[in-house]
PDB file of C-alpha atoms in Angstrom:
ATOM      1  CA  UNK A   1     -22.495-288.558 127.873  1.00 65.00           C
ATOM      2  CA  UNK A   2     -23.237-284.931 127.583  1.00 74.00           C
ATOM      3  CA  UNK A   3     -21.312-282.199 128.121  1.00 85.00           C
ATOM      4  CA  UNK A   4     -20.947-278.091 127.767  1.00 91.00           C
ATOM      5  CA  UNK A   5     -18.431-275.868 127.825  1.00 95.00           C
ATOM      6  CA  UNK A   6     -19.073-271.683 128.172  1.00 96.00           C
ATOM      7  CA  UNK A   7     -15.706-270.553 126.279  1.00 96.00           C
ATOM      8  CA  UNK A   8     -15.571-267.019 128.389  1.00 95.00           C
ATOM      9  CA  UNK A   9     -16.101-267.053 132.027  1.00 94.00           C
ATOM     10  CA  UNK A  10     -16.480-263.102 131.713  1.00 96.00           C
ATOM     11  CA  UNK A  11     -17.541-260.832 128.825  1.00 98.00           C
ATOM     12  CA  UNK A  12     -17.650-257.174 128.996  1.00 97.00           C
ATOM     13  CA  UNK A  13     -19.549-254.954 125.774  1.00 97.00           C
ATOM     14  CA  UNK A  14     -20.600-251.301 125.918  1.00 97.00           C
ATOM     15  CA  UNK A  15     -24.514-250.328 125.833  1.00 97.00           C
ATOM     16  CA  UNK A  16     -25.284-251.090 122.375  1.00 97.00           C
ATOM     17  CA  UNK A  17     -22.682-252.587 120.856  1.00 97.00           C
ATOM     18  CA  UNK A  18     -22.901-256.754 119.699  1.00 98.00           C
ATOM     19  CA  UNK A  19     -23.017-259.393 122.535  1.00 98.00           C
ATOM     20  CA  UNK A  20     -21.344-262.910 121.598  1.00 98.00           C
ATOM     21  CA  UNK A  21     -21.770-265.565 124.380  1.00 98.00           C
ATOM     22  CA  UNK A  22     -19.923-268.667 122.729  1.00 98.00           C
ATOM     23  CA  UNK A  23     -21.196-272.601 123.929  1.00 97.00           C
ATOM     24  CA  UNK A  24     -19.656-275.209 122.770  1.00 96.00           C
ATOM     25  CA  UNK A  25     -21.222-279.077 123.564  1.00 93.00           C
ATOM     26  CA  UNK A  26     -20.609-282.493 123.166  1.00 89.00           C
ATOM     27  CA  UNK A  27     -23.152-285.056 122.693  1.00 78.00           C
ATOM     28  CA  UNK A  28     -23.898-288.662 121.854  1.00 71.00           C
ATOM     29  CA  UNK A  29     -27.102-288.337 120.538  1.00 72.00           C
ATOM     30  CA  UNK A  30     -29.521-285.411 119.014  1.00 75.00           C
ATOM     31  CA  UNK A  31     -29.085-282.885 121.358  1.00 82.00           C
ATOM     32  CA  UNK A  32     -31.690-279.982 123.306  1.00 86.00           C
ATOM     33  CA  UNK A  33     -29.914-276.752 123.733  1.00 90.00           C
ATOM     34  CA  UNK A  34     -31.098-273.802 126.282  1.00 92.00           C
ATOM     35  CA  UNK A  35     -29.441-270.847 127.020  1.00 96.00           C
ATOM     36  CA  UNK A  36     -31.064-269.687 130.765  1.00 95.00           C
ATOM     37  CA  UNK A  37     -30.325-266.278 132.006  1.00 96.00           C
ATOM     38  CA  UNK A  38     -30.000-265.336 136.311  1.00 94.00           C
ATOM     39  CA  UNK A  39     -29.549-261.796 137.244  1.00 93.00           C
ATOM     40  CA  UNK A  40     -28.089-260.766 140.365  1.00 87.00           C
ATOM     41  CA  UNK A  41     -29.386-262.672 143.554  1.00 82.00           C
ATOM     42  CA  UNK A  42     -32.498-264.288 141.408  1.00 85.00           C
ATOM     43  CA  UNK A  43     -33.383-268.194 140.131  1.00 86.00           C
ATOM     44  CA  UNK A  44     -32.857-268.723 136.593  1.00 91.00           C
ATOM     45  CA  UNK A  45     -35.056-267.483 134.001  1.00 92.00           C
ATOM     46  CA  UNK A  46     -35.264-269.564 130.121  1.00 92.00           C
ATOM     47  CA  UNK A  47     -33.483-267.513 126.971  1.00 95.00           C
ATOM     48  CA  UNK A  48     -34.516-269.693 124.401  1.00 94.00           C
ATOM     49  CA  UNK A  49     -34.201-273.320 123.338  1.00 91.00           C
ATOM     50  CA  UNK A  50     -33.597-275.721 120.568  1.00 90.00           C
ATOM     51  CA  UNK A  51     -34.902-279.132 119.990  1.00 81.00           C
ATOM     52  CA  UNK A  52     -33.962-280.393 116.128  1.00 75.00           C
ATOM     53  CA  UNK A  53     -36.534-278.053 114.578  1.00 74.00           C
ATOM     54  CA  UNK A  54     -34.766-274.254 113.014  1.00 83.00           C
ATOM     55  CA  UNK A  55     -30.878-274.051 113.877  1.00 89.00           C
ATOM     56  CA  UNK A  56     -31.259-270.095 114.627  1.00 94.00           C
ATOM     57  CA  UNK A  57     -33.888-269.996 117.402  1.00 94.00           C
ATOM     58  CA  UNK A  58     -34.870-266.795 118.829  1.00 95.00           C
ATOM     59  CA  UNK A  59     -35.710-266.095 122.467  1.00 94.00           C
ATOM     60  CA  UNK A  60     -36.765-263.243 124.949  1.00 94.00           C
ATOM     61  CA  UNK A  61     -35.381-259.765 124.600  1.00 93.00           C
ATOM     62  CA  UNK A  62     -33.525-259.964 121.416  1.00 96.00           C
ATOM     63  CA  UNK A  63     -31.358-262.708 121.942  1.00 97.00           C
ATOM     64  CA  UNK A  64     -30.622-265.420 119.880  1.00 97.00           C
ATOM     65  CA  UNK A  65     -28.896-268.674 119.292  1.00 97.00           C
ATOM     66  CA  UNK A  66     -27.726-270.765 116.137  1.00 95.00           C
ATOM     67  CA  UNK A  67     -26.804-274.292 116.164  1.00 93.00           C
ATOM     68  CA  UNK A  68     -24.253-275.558 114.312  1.00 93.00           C
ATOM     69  CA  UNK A  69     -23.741-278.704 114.002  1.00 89.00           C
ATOM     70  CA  UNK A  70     -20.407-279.479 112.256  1.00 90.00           C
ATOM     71  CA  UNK A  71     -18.940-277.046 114.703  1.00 93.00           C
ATOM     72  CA  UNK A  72     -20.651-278.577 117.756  1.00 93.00           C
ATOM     73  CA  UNK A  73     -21.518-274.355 118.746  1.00 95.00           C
ATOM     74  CA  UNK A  74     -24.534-273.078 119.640  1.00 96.00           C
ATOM     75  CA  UNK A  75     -23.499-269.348 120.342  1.00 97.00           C
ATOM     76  CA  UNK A  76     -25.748-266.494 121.998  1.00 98.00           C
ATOM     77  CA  UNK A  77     -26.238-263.356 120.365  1.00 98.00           C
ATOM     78  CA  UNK A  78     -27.753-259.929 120.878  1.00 98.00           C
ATOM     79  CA  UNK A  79     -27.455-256.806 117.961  1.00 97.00           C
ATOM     80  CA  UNK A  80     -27.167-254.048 120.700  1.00 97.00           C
ATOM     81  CA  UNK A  81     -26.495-254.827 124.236  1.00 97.00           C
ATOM     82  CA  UNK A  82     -28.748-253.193 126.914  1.00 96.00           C
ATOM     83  CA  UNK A  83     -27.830-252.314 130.494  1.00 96.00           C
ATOM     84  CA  UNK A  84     -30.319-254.727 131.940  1.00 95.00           C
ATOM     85  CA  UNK A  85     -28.898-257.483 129.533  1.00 97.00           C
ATOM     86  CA  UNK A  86     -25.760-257.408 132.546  1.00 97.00           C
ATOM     87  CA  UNK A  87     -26.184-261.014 134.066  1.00 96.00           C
ATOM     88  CA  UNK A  88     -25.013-264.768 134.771  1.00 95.00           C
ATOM     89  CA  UNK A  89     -25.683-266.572 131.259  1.00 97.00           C
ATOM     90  CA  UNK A  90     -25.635-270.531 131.257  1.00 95.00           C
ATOM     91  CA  UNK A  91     -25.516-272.566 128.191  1.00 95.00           C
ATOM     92  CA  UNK A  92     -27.117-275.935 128.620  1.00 92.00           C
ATOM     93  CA  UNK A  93     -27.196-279.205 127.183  1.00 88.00           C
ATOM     94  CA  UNK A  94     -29.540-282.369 127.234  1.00 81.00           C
ATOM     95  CA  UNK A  95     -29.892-285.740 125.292  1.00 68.00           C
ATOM     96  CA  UNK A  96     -33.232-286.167 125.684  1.00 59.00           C
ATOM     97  CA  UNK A  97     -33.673-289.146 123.653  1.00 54.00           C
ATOM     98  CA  UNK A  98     -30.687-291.401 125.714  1.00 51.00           C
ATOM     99  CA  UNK A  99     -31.259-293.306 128.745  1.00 48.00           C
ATOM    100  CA  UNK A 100     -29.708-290.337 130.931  1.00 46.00           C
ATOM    101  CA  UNK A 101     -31.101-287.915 129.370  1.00 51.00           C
ATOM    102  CA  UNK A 102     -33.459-286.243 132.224  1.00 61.00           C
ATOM    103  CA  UNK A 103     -30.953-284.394 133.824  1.00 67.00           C
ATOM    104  CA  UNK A 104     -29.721-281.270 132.061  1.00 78.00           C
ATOM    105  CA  UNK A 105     -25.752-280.468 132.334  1.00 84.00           C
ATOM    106  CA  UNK A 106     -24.793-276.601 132.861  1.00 89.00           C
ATOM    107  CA  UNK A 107     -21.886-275.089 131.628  1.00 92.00           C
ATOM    108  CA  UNK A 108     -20.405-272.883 134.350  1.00 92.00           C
ATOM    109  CA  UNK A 109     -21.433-270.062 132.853  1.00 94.00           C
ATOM    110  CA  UNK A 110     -20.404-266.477 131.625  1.00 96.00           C
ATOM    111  CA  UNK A 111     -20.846-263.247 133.557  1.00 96.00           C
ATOM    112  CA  UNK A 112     -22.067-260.595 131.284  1.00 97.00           C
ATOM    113  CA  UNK A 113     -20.732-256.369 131.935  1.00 97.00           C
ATOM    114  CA  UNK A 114     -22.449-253.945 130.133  1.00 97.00           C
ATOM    115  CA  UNK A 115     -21.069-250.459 130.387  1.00 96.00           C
ATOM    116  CA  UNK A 116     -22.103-247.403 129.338  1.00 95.00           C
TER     117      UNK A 116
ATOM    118  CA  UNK B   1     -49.258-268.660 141.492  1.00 62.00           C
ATOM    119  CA  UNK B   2     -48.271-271.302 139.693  1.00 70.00           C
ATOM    120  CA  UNK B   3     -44.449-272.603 139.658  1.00 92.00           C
ATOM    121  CA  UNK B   4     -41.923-273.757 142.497  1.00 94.00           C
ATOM    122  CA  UNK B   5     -41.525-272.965 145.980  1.00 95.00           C
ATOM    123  CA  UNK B   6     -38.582-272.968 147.817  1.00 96.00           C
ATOM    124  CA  UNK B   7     -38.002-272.599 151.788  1.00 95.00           C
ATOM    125  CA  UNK B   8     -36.069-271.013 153.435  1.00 96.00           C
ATOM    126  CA  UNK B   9     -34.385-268.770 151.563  1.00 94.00           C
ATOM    127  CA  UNK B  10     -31.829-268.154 154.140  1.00 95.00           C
ATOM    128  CA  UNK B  11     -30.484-270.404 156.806  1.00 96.00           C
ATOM    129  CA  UNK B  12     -26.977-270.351 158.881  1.00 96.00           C
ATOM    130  CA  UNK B  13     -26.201-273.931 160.215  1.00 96.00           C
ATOM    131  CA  UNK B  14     -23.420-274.809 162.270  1.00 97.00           C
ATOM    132  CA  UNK B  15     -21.293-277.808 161.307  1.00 97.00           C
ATOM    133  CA  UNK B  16     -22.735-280.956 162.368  1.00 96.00           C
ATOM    134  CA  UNK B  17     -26.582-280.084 162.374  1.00 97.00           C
ATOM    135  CA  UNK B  18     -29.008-281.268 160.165  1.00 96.00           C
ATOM    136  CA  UNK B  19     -31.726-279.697 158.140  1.00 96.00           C
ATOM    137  CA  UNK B  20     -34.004-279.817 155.184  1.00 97.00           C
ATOM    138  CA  UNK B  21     -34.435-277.746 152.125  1.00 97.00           C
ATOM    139  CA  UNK B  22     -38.317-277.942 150.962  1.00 97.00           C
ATOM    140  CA  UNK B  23     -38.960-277.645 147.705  1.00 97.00           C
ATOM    141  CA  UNK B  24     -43.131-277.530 146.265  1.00 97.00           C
ATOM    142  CA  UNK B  25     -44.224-277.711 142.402  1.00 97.00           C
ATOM    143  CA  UNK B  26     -47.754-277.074 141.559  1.00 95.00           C
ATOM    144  CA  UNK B  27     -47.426-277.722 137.773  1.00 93.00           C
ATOM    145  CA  UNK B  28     -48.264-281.419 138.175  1.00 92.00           C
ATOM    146  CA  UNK B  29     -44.588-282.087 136.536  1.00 92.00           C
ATOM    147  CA  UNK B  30     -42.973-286.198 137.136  1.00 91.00           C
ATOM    148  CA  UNK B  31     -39.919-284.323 136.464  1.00 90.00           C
ATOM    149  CA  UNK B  32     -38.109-282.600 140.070  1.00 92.00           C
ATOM    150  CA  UNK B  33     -34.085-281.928 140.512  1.00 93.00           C
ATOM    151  CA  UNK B  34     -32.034-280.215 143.107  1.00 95.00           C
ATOM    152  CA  UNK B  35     -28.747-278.113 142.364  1.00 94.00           C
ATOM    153  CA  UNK B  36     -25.824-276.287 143.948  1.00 96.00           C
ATOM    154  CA  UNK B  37     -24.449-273.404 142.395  1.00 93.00           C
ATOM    155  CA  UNK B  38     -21.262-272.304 143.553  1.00 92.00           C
ATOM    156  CA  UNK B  39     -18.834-269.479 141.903  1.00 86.00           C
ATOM    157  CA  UNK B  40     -17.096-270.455 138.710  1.00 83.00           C
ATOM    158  CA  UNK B  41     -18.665-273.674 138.960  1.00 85.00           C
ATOM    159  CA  UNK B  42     -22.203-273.096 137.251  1.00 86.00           C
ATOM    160  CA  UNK B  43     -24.526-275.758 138.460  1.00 90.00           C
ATOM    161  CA  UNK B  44     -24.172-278.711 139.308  1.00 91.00           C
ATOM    162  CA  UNK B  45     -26.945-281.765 139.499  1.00 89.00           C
ATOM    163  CA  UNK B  46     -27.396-283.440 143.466  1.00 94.00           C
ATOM    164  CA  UNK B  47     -30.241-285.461 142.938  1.00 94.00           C
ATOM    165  CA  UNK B  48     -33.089-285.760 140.566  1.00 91.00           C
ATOM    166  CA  UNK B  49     -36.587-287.700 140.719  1.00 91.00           C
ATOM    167  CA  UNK B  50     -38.330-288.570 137.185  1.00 88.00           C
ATOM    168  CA  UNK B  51     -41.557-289.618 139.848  1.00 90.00           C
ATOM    169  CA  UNK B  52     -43.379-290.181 143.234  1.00 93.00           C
ATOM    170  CA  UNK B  53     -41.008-292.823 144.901  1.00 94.00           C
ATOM    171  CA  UNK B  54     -38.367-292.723 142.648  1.00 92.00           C
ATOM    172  CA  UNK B  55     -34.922-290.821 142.496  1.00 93.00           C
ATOM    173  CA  UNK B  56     -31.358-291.068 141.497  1.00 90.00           C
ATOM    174  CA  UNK B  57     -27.798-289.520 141.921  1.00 91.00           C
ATOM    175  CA  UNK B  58     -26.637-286.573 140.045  1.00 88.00           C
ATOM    176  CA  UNK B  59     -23.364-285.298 140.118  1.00 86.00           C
ATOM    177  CA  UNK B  60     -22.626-284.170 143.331  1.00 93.00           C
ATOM    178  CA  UNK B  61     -24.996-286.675 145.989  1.00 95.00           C
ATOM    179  CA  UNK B  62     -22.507-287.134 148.515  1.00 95.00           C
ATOM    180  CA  UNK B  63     -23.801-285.703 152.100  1.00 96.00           C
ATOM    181  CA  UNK B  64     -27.085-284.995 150.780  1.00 97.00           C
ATOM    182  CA  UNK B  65     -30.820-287.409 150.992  1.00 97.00           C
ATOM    183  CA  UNK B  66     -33.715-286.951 149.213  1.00 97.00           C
ATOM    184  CA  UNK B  67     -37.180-288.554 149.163  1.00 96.00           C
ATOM    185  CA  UNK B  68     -40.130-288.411 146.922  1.00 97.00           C
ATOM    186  CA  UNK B  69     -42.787-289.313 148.702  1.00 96.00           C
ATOM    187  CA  UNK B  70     -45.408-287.262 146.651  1.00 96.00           C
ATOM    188  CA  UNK B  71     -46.161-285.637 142.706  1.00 95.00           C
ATOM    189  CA  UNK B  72     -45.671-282.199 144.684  1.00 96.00           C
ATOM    190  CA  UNK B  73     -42.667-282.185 147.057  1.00 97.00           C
ATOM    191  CA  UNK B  74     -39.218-282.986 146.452  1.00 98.00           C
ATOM    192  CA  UNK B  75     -36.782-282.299 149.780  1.00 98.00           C
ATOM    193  CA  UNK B  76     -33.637-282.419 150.464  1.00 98.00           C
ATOM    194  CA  UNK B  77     -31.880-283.258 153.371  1.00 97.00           C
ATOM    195  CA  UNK B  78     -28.731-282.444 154.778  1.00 96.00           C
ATOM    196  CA  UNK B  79     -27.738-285.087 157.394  1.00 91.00           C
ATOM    197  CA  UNK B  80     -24.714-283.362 159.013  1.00 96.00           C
ATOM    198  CA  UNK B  81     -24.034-279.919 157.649  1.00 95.00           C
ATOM    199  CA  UNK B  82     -20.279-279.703 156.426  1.00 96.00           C
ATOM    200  CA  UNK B  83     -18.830-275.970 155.255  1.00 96.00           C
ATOM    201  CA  UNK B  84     -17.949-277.277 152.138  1.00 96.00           C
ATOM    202  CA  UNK B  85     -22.054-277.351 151.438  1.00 97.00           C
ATOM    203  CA  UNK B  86     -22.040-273.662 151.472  1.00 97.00           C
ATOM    204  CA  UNK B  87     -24.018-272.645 148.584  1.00 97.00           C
ATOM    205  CA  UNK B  88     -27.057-271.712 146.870  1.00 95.00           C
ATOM    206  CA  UNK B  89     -29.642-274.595 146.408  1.00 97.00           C
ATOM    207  CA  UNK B  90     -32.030-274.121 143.299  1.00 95.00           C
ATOM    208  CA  UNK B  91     -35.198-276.974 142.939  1.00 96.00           C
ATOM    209  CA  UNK B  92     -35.890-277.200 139.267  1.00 93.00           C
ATOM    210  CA  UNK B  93     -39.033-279.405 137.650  1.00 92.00           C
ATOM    211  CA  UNK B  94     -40.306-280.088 134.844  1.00 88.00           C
ATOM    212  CA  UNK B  95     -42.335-282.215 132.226  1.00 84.00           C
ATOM    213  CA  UNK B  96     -40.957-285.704 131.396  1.00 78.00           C
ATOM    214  CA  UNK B  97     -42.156-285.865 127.461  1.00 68.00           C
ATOM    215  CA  UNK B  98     -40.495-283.920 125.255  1.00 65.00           C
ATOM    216  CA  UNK B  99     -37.568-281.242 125.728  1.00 61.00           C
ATOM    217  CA  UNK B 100     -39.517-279.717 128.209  1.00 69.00           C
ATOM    218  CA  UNK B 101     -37.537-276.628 129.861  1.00 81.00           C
ATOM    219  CA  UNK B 102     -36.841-276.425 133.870  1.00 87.00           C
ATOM    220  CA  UNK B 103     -38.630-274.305 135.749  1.00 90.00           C
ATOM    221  CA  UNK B 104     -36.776-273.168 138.918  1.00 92.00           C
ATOM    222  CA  UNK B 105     -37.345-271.924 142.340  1.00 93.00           C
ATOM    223  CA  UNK B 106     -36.068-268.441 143.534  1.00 91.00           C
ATOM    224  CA  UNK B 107     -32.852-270.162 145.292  1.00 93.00           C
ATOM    225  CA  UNK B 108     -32.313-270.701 149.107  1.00 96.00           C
ATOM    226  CA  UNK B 109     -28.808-269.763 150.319  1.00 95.00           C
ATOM    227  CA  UNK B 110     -27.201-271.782 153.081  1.00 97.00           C
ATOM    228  CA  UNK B 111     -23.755-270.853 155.289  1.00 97.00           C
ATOM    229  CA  UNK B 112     -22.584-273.518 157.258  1.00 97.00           C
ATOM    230  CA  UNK B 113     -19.898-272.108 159.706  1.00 96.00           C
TER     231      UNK B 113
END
């Protein structure tokens, strides 16, 4: 069975200054990781994504994630944080190639302040 | 435009009624899922369909039906409204093959008083 755990419930950074969003999972086979972003009051919108191919993947507006296998991680990060990068982030995990492995399990997410 | 549809996005039930959350994908995916997301608890899989006439349990099924009846449509039913299903409902689908992502509907928020 699958599972994900979002380390920080909230983070808070100043306007361009580093953002570190830290996932940890658990898995029993080869793993997908996503990272999906929801701002305030809206459905949830895909970050980025790995499937077994490069460990850093990089997504929409700057963000990226690197997966590290001996340390079961696959952490967000941004260089400089925006104001519009303030959201809901949700790390997610999937064993696509198990016999559960069509449902996706979120993490319960981390709430991201940006200040200026 | 292409992607998934939910209605209503708003609806106040009273305990005890019943209702139904539709939920439309025009991306052809086998693929549909329905979640809860309430506060500090992320989200959190009801029921899930991998194809027209079948589904399964997710994590949280209890109090809640669903049918899949065709490729497009994926409802959800809520037999006798409880408060304790106050929440927002996303509908998710996607592609079977592969590590397709979700695509998700904008969210319909129900209050059961």
């Amino acid at each position: 069975a699958q599972s994900v755990t979002q380390l920080d419930s909230h983070v808070s950074v100043s306007e361009g200054t580093p953002v570190l969003l830290r996932c940890n999972y658990s898995s029993s086979y080869s793993p997908s990781l996503f990272w999906y972003v929801q701002h305030p009051n809206k459905g949830l919108q895909l970050l980025l994504k790995y499937t077994s191919a490069a460990t850093l993947v990089k997504g929409i507006n700057g963000f990226e994630a690197e997966f590290k296998k001996s340390e079961t991680s696959f952490h967000l990060t941004k260089p400089s944080a925006h104001m519009s990068d303030a959201a809901e982030y949700f790390c997610v995990v999937s064993d696509f190639g198990s016999n559960s492995g069509y449902a996706l399990n979120f993490g319960k997410g981390t709430s991201l302040l940006v200040t200026p | 435009n292409a992607g998934v549809t939910q209605t209503p996005k708003f609806q106040v039930l009273k305990t005890g009624q019943s209702m139904t959350l539709q939920c439309a994908q025009d991306m052809n995916h086998e693929y549909m899922s329905w979640y809860r997301q309430d506060p500090g608890m992320g989200l959190r899989l009801i029921h899930y369909s991998v194809g027209a006439g079948i589904t399964d349990q997710g994590e949280v099924p209890n109090g809640y039906n669903v049918s899949r009846s065709t490729t497009e449509d994926f409802p959800l039913r809520l037999l006798s409204a409880a408060p304790s299903q106050t929440s927002v409902y996303f509908c998710a689908s996607r592609l079977i093959a592969g590590a397709n992502v979700l695509t998700f509907g904008a969210g319909s928020r129900l209050t059961v008083l």
